Structure formats: structure tokens, C-alpha cells
GROMACS .gro file of C-alpha atoms in nm:
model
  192
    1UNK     CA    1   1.435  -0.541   2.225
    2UNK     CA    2   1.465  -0.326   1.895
    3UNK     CA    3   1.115  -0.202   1.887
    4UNK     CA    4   1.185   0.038   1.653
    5UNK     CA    5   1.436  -0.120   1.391
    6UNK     CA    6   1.419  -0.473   1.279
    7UNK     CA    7   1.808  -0.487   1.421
    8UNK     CA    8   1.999  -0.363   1.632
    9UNK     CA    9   2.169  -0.116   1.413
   10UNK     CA   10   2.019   0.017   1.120
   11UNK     CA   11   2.066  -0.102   0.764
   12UNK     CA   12   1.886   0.082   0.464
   13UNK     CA   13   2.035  -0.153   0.240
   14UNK     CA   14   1.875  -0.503   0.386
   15UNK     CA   15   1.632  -0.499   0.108
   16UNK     CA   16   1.826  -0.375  -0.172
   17UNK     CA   17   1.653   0.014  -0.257
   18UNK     CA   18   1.920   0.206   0.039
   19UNK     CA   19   1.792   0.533  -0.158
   20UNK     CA   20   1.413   0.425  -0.208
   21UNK     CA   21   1.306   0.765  -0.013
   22UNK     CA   22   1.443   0.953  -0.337
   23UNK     CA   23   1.210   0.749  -0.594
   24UNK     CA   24   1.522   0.598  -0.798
   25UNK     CA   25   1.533   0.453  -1.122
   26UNK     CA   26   1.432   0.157  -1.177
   27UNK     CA   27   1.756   0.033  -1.296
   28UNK     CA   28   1.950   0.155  -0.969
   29UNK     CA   29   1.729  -0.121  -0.751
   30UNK     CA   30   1.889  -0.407  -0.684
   31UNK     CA   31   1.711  -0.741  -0.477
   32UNK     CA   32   1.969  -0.814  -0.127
   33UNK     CA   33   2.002  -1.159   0.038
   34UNK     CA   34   1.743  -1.046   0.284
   35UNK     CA   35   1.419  -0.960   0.039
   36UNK     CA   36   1.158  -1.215   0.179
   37UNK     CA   37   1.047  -1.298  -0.179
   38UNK     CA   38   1.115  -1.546  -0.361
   39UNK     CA   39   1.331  -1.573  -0.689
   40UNK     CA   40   1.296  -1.356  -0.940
   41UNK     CA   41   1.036  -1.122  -0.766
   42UNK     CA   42   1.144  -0.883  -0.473
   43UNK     CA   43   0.972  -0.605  -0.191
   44UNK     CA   44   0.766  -0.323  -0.388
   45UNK     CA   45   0.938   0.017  -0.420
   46UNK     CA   46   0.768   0.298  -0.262
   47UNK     CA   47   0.647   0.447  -0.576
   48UNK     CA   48   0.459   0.157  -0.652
   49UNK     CA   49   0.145   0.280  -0.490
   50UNK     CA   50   0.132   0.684  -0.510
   51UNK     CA   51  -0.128   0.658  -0.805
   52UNK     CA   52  -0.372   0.519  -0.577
   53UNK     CA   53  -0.451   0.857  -0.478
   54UNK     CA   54  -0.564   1.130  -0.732
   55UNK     CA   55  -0.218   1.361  -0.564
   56UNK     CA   56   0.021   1.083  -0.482
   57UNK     CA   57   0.022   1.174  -0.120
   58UNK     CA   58  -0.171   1.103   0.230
   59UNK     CA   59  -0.599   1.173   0.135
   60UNK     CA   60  -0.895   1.128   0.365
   61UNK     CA   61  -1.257   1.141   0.278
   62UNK     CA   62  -1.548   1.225   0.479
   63UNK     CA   63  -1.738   0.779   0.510
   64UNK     CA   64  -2.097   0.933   0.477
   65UNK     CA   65  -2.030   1.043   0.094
   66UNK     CA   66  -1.870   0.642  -0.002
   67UNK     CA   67  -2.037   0.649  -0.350
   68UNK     CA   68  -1.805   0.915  -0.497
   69UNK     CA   69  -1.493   0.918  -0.266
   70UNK     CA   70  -1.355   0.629  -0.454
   71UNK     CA   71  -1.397   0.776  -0.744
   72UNK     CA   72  -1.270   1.120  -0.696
   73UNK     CA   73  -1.015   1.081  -0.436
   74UNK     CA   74  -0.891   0.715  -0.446
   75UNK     CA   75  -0.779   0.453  -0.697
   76UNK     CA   76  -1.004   0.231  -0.586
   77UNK     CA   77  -1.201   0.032  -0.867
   78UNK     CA   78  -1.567   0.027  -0.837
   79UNK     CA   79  -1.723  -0.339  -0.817
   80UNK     CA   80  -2.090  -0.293  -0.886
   81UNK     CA   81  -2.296  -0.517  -0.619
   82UNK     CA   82  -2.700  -0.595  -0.695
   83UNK     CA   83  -2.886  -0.800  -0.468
   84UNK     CA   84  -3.134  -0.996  -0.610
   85UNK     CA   85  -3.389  -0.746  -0.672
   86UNK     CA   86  -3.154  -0.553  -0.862
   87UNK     CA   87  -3.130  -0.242  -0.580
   88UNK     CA   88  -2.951  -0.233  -0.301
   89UNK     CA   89  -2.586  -0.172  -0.359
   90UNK     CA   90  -2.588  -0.127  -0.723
   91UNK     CA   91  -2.294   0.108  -0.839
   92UNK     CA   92  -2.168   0.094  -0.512
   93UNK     CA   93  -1.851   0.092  -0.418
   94UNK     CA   94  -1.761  -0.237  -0.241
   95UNK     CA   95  -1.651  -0.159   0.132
   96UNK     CA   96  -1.397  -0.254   0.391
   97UNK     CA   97  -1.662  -0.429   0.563
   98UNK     CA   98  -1.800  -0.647   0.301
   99UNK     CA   99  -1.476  -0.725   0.102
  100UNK     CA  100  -1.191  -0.689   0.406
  101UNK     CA  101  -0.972  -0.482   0.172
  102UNK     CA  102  -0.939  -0.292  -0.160
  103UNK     CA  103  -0.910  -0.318  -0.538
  104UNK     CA  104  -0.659  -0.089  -0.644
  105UNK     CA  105  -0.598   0.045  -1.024
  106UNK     CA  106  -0.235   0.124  -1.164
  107UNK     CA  107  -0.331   0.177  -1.492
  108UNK     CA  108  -0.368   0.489  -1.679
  109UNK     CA  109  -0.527   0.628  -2.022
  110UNK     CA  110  -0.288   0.665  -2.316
  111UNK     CA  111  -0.245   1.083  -2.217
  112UNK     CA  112  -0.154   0.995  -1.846
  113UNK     CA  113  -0.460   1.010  -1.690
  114UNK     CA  114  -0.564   0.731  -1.442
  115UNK     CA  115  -0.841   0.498  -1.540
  116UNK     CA  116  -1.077   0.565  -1.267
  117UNK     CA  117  -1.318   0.314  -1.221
  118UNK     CA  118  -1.260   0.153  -1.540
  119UNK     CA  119  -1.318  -0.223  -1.677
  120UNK     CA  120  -1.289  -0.457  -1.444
  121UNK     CA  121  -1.084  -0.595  -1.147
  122UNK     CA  122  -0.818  -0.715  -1.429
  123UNK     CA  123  -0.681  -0.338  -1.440
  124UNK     CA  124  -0.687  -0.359  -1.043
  125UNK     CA  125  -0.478  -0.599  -0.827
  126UNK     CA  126  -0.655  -0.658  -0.427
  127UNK     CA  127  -0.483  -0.561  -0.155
  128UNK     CA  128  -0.633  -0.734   0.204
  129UNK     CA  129  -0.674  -0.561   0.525
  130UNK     CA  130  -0.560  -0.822   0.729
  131UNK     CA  131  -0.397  -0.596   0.990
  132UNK     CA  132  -0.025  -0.661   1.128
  133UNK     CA  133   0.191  -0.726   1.421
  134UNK     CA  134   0.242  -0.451   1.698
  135UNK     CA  135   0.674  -0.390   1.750
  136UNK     CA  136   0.638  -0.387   2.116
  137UNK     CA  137   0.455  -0.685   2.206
  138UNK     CA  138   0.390  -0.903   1.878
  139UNK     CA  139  -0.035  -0.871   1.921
  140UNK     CA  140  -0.238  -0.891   1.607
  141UNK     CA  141  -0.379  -0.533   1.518
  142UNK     CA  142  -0.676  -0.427   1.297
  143UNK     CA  143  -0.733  -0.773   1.112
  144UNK     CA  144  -1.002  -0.668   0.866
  145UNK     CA  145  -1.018  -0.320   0.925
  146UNK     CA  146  -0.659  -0.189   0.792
  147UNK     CA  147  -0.331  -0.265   0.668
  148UNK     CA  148   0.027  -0.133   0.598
  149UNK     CA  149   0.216  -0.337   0.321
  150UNK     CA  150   0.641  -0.268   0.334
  151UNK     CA  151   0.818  -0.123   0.085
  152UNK     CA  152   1.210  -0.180  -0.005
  153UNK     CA  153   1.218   0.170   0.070
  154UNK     CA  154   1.363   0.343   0.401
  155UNK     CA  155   1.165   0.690   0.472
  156UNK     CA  156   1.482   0.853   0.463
  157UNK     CA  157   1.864   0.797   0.544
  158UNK     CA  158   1.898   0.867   0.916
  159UNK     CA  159   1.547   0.797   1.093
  160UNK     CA  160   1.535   0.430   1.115
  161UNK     CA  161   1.183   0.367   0.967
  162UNK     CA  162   1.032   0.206   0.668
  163UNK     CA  163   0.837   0.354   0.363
  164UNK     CA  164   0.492   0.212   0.362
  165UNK     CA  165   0.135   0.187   0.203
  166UNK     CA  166  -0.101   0.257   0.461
  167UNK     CA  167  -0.486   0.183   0.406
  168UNK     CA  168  -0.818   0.197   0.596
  169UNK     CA  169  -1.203   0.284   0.512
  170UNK     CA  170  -1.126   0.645   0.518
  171UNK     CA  171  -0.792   0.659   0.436
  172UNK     CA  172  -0.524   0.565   0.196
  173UNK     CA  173  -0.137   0.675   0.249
  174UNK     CA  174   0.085   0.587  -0.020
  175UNK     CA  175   0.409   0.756   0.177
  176UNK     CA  176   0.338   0.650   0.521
  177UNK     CA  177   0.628   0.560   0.743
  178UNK     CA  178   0.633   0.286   0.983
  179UNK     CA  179   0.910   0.136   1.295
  180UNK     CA  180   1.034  -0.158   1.089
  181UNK     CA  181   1.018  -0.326   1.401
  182UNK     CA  182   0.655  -0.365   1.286
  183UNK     CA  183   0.534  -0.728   1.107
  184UNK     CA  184   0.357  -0.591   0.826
  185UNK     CA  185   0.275  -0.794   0.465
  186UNK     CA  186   0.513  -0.744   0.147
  187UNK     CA  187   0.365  -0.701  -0.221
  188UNK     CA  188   0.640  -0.903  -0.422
  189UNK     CA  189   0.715  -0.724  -0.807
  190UNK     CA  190   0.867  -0.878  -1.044
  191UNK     CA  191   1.172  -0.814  -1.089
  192UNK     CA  192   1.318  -0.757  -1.445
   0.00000   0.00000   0.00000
């Protein structure tokens, strides 16, 4: 019935970040009655992902280079696979299609700069592709292939949509914006 809004009348406020669109202070955020996590953690704000890109926006790569386009384009932390010969996929990036999702780094160096690629997935946190729910008719869409996680955040004051991370094998979107009539995961943050 509301295929585009999760009501019928739209509320920027239901998860507590009514100005999310404007990257606020953390301090401004608050955690509403309606935030599907539990205690003491709530929905990600928006900002939360825009270093998983080397701009902070929308970036595509060309599949046939996958060696260097997490590297140079993407956050995405490099998990070295040898088979038992020791070739194969050594230094490798690890795919979609062998790990169903993505190890993304927040981190950065002391000066600002990201840590691309470094340590291990202890500087990285995994984010699944295991698809979501289409607003129209409820179906199950691109389980394993892609994902879009929620943020608090509306993508603006008047449109009725959400801010979202959006992720596939050639893409990552750190700003995308979704119908929140869409059933799409949450990454709960602390919240301090």
C-alpha cells in the first residue's frame, strides 16, 4: 500500500537523525522509539560509510582489472587467498562470488590518509550481500550478489526516501537513496 514510504505519511524523525542528509554532529543524533536495535546501539548515520570509497561518493570500476580496483578505488581490504600450491589467487582480492560480500576498512593513518589494504580484517568490519526485500511485492532480490544496508538518515527533507549504502561487484555507493518501503539490513553503532 505505501510502496514508497514505510507509512503512510512521512516521518524523518522515526529513527532519530531527521537532519542525517546534512552530515550532523554527532552530538545532535539522538536514538527514537522506532530504531530496530537494541539498547544502547542504534541505525548507522549516513556518514558512516563514505570512506569506503577513495572520494566519498558513488565509484564504479571496470571487473576485468579486480586486482587493483580495490585498492585504488574502494575500501575494500585485501584478503590474500593461496591454494595449496601456493598460486592461484595469491594477493587477490577476495570476490563477491567466493566470499558473498565485502571487508570494509574505516581506519585511517595518523595524517588522514586511509589505510588501504592494511593489516588484517581487524581494521575492517564484513558487510554480507545478502540482498533485500522488493517494496512492491515483498520478493527476495540479489541474495549473494548485492546489498543496501539503511541508514538513520533521510536523503533529504521533502522526498520521502532513505539514505543508504549500496554495494555490488562493481560498485560501491556510500550516498545511495532508497523507497523506505524497501526491507533492507541495518548496521547497529554504538551509541555513546
Amino acid at each position: 500500500k505505501y510502496n514508497i514510504d514505510w507509512a503512510g505519511k512521512q516521518n524523518n524523525y522515526l529513527w532519530g537523525n531527521p537532519q542525517g542528509y546534512d552530515f550532523p554532529r554527532k552530538s545532535t543524533l539522538s536514538r527514537s522509539i522506532f530504531d530496530p536495535c537494541p539498547t544502547g546501539w542504534r541505525v548507522a548515520p549516513r556518514d558512516l560509510w563514505i570512506g569506503f570509497t577513495d572520494n566519498g561518493q558513488n565509484r564504479k570500476v571496470n571487473t576485468d582489472n579486480e586486482v587493483t580496483w580495490a585498492k585504488s578505488v574502494f575500501n575494500i581490504l585485501n584478503l590474500s587467498k593461496e591454494t595449496a600450491s601456493g598460486a592461484g589467487n595469491a594477493g587477490r582480492t577476495t570476490t563477491m562470488n567466493t566470499q558473498r560480500g565485502y571487508f570494509f576498512c574505516y581506519q585511517t593513518n595518523d595524517d588522514g590518509s586511509k589505510k588501504w589494504q592494511e593489516g588484517t580484517a581487524d581494521n575492517a568490519d564484513f558487510y554480507s550481500a545478502a540482498g533485500f526485500r522488493q517494496c512492491l511485492d515483498g520478493s527476495l532480490t540479489g541474495v549473494g550478489s548485492k546489498n543496501y544496508y539503511w541508514s538513520s538518515s533521510p536523503a533529504d527533507a521533502s522526498s520521502g526516501l532513505g539514505g543508504s549504502l549500496y554495494f555490488f561487484d562493481t560498485q560501491v555507493n556510500p550516498l545511495f537513496t532508497s523507497r523506505r518501503g524497501y526491507g533492507m539490513l541495518v548496521r547497529c553503532v554504538k551509541a555513546e
